[in-house]
Structure formats: structure tokens, C-alpha cells
Amino acid sequence: MSKNPLKIAALALALTAGMAQADPVLLSLSKTYGSATGQKANYTSAASSACVNTGSVKLYDNPSSCGPGLRFYDSFNFSAIGGATVSSMALTLSFSGTNDRYLGFFAEDWKVRPASSGTNLSNNFSQFDLNSSSDVYTQVFTFTAANLDVFAAITAGKTFGLAFAEEAAGANNFNLLSAKLDVLGTATVPEPSVLALAGIALLGLGMSRRRSAR
């Protein structure tokens, strides 16, 4: 019987270590686009009505399509995480009408282009390619310091800028329905559940030592 508390303590410590090493979601921010109630109606103050649908916004590679010199840009502020350390960000997009390659040619080629501001956009965005889909498609992009040149600037300012680039010839567009940003990392203060497990482990070790002494 004297070995049971020791086993419990060891298990609790292992669980605690596993939880401490995992990168939890510090904050999740979601947006839906369109003209319906609760959706973001206009991505620019002067966007034409042709760019805003009931459940989506239409993005064009020609900025004049939605008003003179206008391009889609949205931002996600995650300053609510305080002094937490950000290890990665996961962006989930729902979209439709991205045609991508056609008969071996780039008929349309949309990319996610993250930014820390409207004037500081990523230059290594070619890897963040939107899949080709005529129907609604959901895709997840993961950003870290290793694959995104503006990652440090984004985390320093605690603002993720969402923009897109289209690298094919011709006039192209697609529909953006929603976007969700998950910010992952390490909180400055340990979670209460982790502290509780650590306390159980120490208590178990203490009980084991007392019984061994007897």
C-alpha cells in the first residue's frame, strides 16, 4: 500500500509536465463577413455594394473593383493576452471561388499575406496558398517565427493583419465567408489546474515518506 501514493505522485507530475509543455490557445478571435446581422458588412468604408453579399465579401485582385484604390484588409487585435509569449498563430478561413491552376496554367492564384499593419506586409507569403475550390472550403494556416517574416512584428504589436495577394494574370476574385485567429503560446501565470496537480504530487510524496519512515 505504501507504494500507491508514490505512483499517484509520479503520474500527477507527469501530467503536470505534459500540460506545461503544451502550447494552449491563449485567445481565439472570429469574424464573419457579409451584410447579414452580426456580420462585418464592409471591409472598407467606401466598398461598393457589389463587394458585399449576404454571407460573404468578394475580394478582387484589382483594387478599383471595390472603389478607387481599395483592397481588402482586416486586423485582429490580441492585446488581451497581456504579457504571454506567443509561439504560433493558426488562421482558419472559409472561402469559395478560388480556381487556382487550370489546365496547367495559373488562371487564378490566391495567397494569404499576413501583416503587422497596412504598410508592413509579409514578403514570403508564397507558401500560404489558398486551395482551389468552387464550393465553400475551410483551410487552416499556421504561422510561426520560422515561416513568417513579420511574425515578430505581429506579436510585438499584438495585431494580426489579414490581407491577400493574387499572382496570376487577368482579373480575378473569390468569396471570403469567415476568418478565425487562434493565438497559441505560454501564459505568464501557470493555470490553476497545473498548480493543483503539482500540489497533489507533493502531498503524495509526503505521505509516502511518512509511511516509509514507519
XYZ file of C-alpha atoms in Angstrom:
214
model
C 0.000 0.000 0.000
C 2.897 2.360 0.735
C 3.862 2.403 -2.933
C 0.473 3.677 -4.149
C 0.949 7.343 -3.125
C 4.305 7.346 -4.871
C 2.739 6.043 -8.068
C -0.016 8.649 -7.865
C 2.542 11.393 -7.306
C 4.634 10.254 -10.254
C 1.581 10.174 -12.512
C 0.492 13.632 -11.368
C 3.938 15.051 -12.009
C 3.991 13.508 -15.478
C 0.616 15.030 -16.289
C 1.762 18.383 -14.948
C 4.891 18.325 -17.085
C 2.866 17.409 -20.168
C 0.443 20.253 -19.604
C 3.243 22.741 -19.014
C 4.926 21.809 -22.305
C 1.786 22.079 -24.431
C 1.024 25.370 -26.141
C -2.584 26.196 -25.287
C -4.808 28.598 -27.182
C -4.383 31.908 -25.380
C -7.091 33.703 -27.341
C -9.469 32.934 -30.192
C -10.909 35.704 -32.384
C -13.591 35.051 -35.008
C -15.196 37.180 -37.711
C -17.903 36.501 -40.273
C -18.219 38.651 -43.365
C -21.282 39.876 -45.225
C -24.337 42.063 -44.872
C -26.388 39.837 -42.545
C -26.960 40.756 -38.897
C -23.853 40.191 -36.787
C -21.517 40.070 -39.769
C -18.883 42.561 -40.813
C -20.707 44.409 -43.586
C -17.899 46.368 -45.248
C -14.188 45.686 -45.242
C -13.614 49.295 -46.244
C -15.763 52.319 -45.560
C -16.160 53.015 -49.273
C -16.565 49.463 -50.590
C -19.188 49.154 -53.299
C -22.317 47.087 -52.711
C -21.125 44.584 -55.320
C -18.340 43.555 -52.946
C -20.639 42.699 -50.030
C -23.006 39.713 -50.152
C -25.437 38.309 -47.587
C -22.887 35.885 -46.147
C -19.558 36.869 -47.663
C -17.423 39.615 -49.130
C -15.978 39.418 -52.633
C -12.257 40.091 -52.946
C -10.796 41.341 -56.219
C -7.173 41.469 -57.333
C -7.971 44.791 -58.997
C -8.336 47.386 -56.217
C -10.604 49.614 -58.308
C -13.296 46.907 -58.356
C -14.435 47.853 -54.845
C -13.740 51.546 -55.001
C -10.748 53.659 -56.083
C -7.518 52.167 -54.769
C -9.184 49.884 -52.233
C -8.020 46.410 -51.245
C -9.256 44.043 -48.577
C -7.515 44.405 -45.213
C -8.714 43.375 -41.772
C -6.979 43.164 -38.401
C -7.238 41.005 -35.282
C -6.081 42.628 -32.047
C -4.968 40.124 -29.408
C -3.638 42.521 -26.753
C -5.939 40.764 -24.258
C -3.262 38.070 -23.816
C -1.174 40.565 -21.832
C 2.438 39.548 -21.346
C 2.010 35.982 -22.590
C 4.577 34.582 -25.020
C 3.166 33.724 -28.454
C 4.621 30.615 -30.096
C 2.332 30.329 -33.120
C -0.897 31.516 -34.703
C -3.487 29.442 -36.548
C -5.702 31.151 -39.118
C -8.864 29.331 -40.231
C -10.514 30.679 -43.380
C -13.776 29.717 -45.066
C -13.970 30.784 -48.708
C -15.212 29.842 -52.167
C -14.493 30.611 -55.809
C -10.711 30.140 -55.793
C -9.917 28.487 -59.124
C -6.109 28.262 -58.846
C -4.476 26.158 -61.619
C -6.436 25.404 -64.771
C -5.065 23.087 -67.497
C -1.560 23.607 -66.155
C -1.820 27.388 -66.188
C -2.296 29.780 -63.293
C -5.797 31.007 -64.058
C -6.031 32.262 -60.502
C -3.545 32.037 -57.639
C -4.586 33.493 -54.277
C -2.293 33.657 -51.239
C -2.768 34.738 -47.638
C -0.482 37.697 -46.969
C -0.168 38.296 -43.193
C 0.804 41.729 -41.945
C 1.598 43.631 -38.771
C -0.005 46.753 -40.269
C -1.400 48.018 -43.550
C 2.075 49.123 -44.580
C 4.130 46.184 -43.267
C 3.014 43.072 -45.147
C 4.790 39.738 -45.479
C 7.172 39.190 -48.383
C 7.446 35.391 -48.001
C 3.753 34.610 -48.405
C 4.021 32.312 -51.464
C 3.731 29.213 -49.250
C 0.331 30.260 -47.877
C -1.676 29.209 -50.917
C -5.472 29.011 -50.862
C -6.719 25.674 -52.161
C -8.743 25.610 -55.345
C -12.459 25.290 -54.639
C -15.635 26.447 -56.341
C -17.688 25.478 -53.276
C -17.200 26.646 -49.686
C -13.865 25.351 -48.367
C -12.253 25.654 -44.934
C -8.463 25.806 -44.675
C -6.086 26.298 -41.747
C -2.769 28.169 -41.977
C -0.172 28.012 -39.192
C 2.292 30.860 -38.707
C 5.478 30.770 -36.622
C 8.713 32.713 -36.394
C 10.256 30.084 -38.674
C 7.888 30.529 -41.631
C 6.677 34.134 -41.415
C 8.949 37.150 -41.795
C 6.596 39.562 -39.990
C 5.857 37.205 -37.075
C 7.962 39.197 -34.588
C 6.339 42.468 -35.633
C 2.861 40.938 -35.314
C 3.500 39.562 -31.831
C 5.199 42.760 -30.685
C 2.228 44.875 -31.733
C -0.296 42.160 -30.800
C -2.163 42.771 -34.050
C -2.529 40.291 -36.916
C -3.302 41.885 -40.262
C -5.194 39.810 -42.825
C -4.559 40.578 -46.477
C -4.368 38.584 -49.701
C -2.239 38.544 -52.831
C -3.119 37.203 -56.282
C -0.258 36.387 -58.618
C -1.964 35.289 -61.837
C -2.782 37.309 -64.930
C -6.243 38.649 -65.581
C -8.972 39.981 -63.304
C -9.812 37.500 -60.547
C -11.891 37.345 -57.390
C -13.089 34.986 -54.642
C -15.567 34.997 -51.756
C -14.446 35.208 -48.128
C -17.032 33.955 -45.622
C -15.220 33.913 -42.293
C -11.862 34.082 -40.539
C -10.753 32.824 -37.138
C -7.399 33.517 -35.483
C -6.145 31.264 -32.677
C -3.170 32.670 -30.761
C -1.115 29.936 -29.082
C 1.643 30.256 -26.519
C 2.592 30.315 -22.864
C 0.727 32.335 -20.272
C 2.737 34.330 -17.750
C 0.889 32.713 -14.813
C 0.501 28.894 -14.578
C -3.012 27.556 -14.966
C -4.759 26.738 -11.620
C -5.237 23.131 -12.720
C -1.487 22.740 -13.174
C -0.824 24.133 -9.707
C -3.420 21.774 -8.268
C -1.751 18.743 -9.843
C 1.611 19.865 -8.527
C 0.127 20.153 -5.043
C -1.335 16.649 -5.243
C 2.025 15.305 -6.329
C 3.836 16.924 -3.400
C 1.182 15.706 -0.965
C 1.507 12.173 -2.294
C 5.269 12.254 -1.912
C 4.923 13.472 1.674
C 2.508 10.690 2.569
C 4.789 8.105 1.011
C 7.776 9.290 3.039
C 5.814 9.214 6.305
C 4.659 5.655 5.717
C 8.160 4.572 4.745
C 9.519 6.040 7.984
C 7.069 3.931 9.990
